[in-house]
Amino acid sequence: MNWNELFPKGIPPGLSAVSEYIASPLWEALRTHLEDTYGVQPTVEHSVCSGAAGWNLKYKKRGRALCTLYPAQGFFTCLVSIGKREAPEAELLLGSCTEDIQQLYWNTRLHNGGRWLMIAVTSPEILADTQALIALRMKKKK
């Protein structure tokens, strides 16, 4: 049964149900990292976005979105928005990222000078790249 059938609109999942459905140590690693590093807790929200409709988890700090996590069976997708101001630093970071992340970045269409990266977190290397991109979102503005 897919995610949206298990938890239709109006029936929000608990965090343990999300973890059980995803069943990936990478999920727990990212959640722990976000909560310990940034002191944030997720909010469970329902989206009608055609790209990823259904329940997701949003992490925000001081009103700024860190990322949004979309559950899938056996893995998850992490949306990280790289804005116009973060793009130069992100592009420098790409040299140390996996080929998958590099291709995703360059193949993601620009929107108002930024890119919305939908990262399928399927390996420890991609998880590390995702954490590095999220860290860019939290750097202090000059």
C-alpha positions as CSV (number, residue, x, y, z in Angstrom):
1,M,0.0,0.0,0.0
2,N,1.4,3.4,-0.9
3,W,1.9,6.4,1.5
4,N,-1.2,8.3,0.4
5,E,-3.4,5.3,0.7
6,L,-2.2,4.6,4.2
7,F,-2.6,8.2,5.3
8,P,-5.1,10.1,3.2
9,K,-5.8,13.8,3.8
10,G,-7.3,14.2,7.3
11,I,-5.4,11.2,8.8
12,P,-2.0,12.5,9.7
13,P,0.7,10.0,10.4
14,G,2.7,9.9,13.7
15,L,6.5,10.1,13.5
16,S,6.8,6.4,14.4
17,A,4.5,5.5,11.5
18,V,6.6,7.5,9.1
19,S,9.8,5.8,10.4
20,E,8.2,2.4,10.1
21,Y,7.1,3.1,6.5
22,I,10.4,4.4,5.3
23,A,12.4,1.7,7.2
24,S,15.8,3.3,6.4
25,P,18.7,4.1,8.8
26,L,19.3,7.1,6.6
27,W,15.9,8.5,7.7
28,E,16.8,8.3,11.4
29,A,20.3,9.7,10.7
30,L,18.9,12.8,9.0
31,R,16.2,13.4,11.6
32,T,18.7,13.1,14.4
33,H,21.1,15.4,12.6
34,L,18.5,18.1,12.1
35,E,17.1,17.9,15.6
36,D,20.5,17.8,17.3
37,T,22.4,20.3,15.1
38,Y,19.6,22.9,14.7
39,G,17.4,22.2,17.7
40,V,14.3,21.8,15.5
41,Q,11.3,19.5,15.5
42,P,9.3,18.6,12.4
43,T,5.8,19.6,11.7
44,V,3.7,17.1,9.8
45,E,1.8,18.9,7.0
46,H,-0.4,17.8,4.1
47,S,0.5,19.0,0.6
48,V,-1.5,19.0,-2.5
49,C,1.5,19.8,-4.7
50,S,1.4,17.7,-7.8
51,G,5.1,16.9,-7.5
52,A,4.8,15.3,-4.1
53,A,1.2,15.2,-2.8
54,G,0.5,13.8,0.6
55,W,1.9,14.1,4.1
56,N,5.4,15.4,4.6
57,L,7.7,16.6,7.4
58,K,8.9,20.2,7.4
59,Y,11.8,21.5,9.4
60,K,12.0,25.2,10.0
61,K,14.2,27.4,12.2
62,R,13.3,31.0,13.0
63,G,10.8,30.9,10.1
64,R,13.4,29.7,7.6
65,A,12.8,26.4,5.9
66,L,15.6,23.9,6.4
67,C,14.1,21.2,4.3
68,T,11.0,19.1,3.7
69,L,11.0,15.3,3.9
70,Y,8.7,13.2,1.7
71,P,8.3,9.5,2.8
72,A,8.6,6.7,0.3
73,Q,8.8,3.0,0.9
74,G,12.4,2.1,1.8
75,F,13.8,5.7,1.2
76,F,12.7,9.3,1.3
77,T,13.1,12.5,-0.7
78,C,14.5,15.7,0.8
79,L,13.6,19.0,-0.7
80,V,16.3,21.6,-0.2
81,S,15.9,25.0,-1.7
82,I,19.1,26.7,-2.8
83,G,18.3,30.4,-3.2
84,K,20.0,33.0,-5.4
85,R,22.3,34.2,-2.5
86,E,23.3,30.6,-1.7
87,A,23.9,29.5,-5.2
88,P,27.6,30.6,-5.5
89,E,28.5,28.7,-2.3
90,A,26.4,25.7,-3.4
91,E,28.2,25.6,-6.7
92,L,31.6,25.6,-4.9
93,L,30.4,22.7,-2.7
94,L,29.3,20.6,-5.7
95,G,32.9,19.7,-6.4
96,S,32.9,17.5,-3.3
97,C,29.4,16.1,-3.9
98,T,28.4,12.8,-5.5
99,E,27.8,12.8,-9.3
100,D,24.1,12.2,-8.6
101,I,23.8,15.5,-6.6
102,Q,25.9,17.4,-9.2
103,Q,23.6,16.2,-12.0
104,L,20.5,17.0,-10.0
105,Y,21.7,20.5,-9.3
106,W,22.6,21.3,-12.9
107,N,19.5,19.6,-14.3
108,T,17.1,21.4,-11.9
109,R,15.5,24.4,-13.5
110,L,16.2,27.8,-12.1
111,H,13.2,29.5,-10.4
112,N,13.7,33.1,-9.4
113,G,17.5,32.6,-9.4
114,G,17.3,29.5,-7.1
115,R,16.8,25.7,-7.4
116,W,14.5,23.4,-5.6
117,L,16.4,20.2,-5.2
118,M,14.3,17.0,-4.7
119,I,17.0,14.7,-3.4
120,A,16.3,11.0,-3.2
121,V,18.3,10.0,-0.1
122,T,19.4,6.5,-0.9
123,S,23.0,6.3,0.3
124,P,25.2,7.6,3.1
125,E,27.1,9.7,0.5
126,I,23.9,11.4,-0.7
127,L,22.9,11.9,2.9
128,A,26.2,13.7,3.6
129,D,25.7,15.9,0.5
130,T,22.1,16.7,1.7
131,Q,23.3,17.7,5.1
132,A,26.0,20.0,3.6
133,L,23.4,21.7,1.4
134,I,21.1,22.1,4.4
135,A,24.0,23.7,6.3
136,L,24.2,26.4,3.6
137,R,20.6,27.4,4.3
138,M,21.5,28.1,7.9
139,K,24.6,30.2,7.4
140,K,24.2,33.7,8.8
141,K,23.5,36.4,6.2
142,K,26.2,39.0,5.8
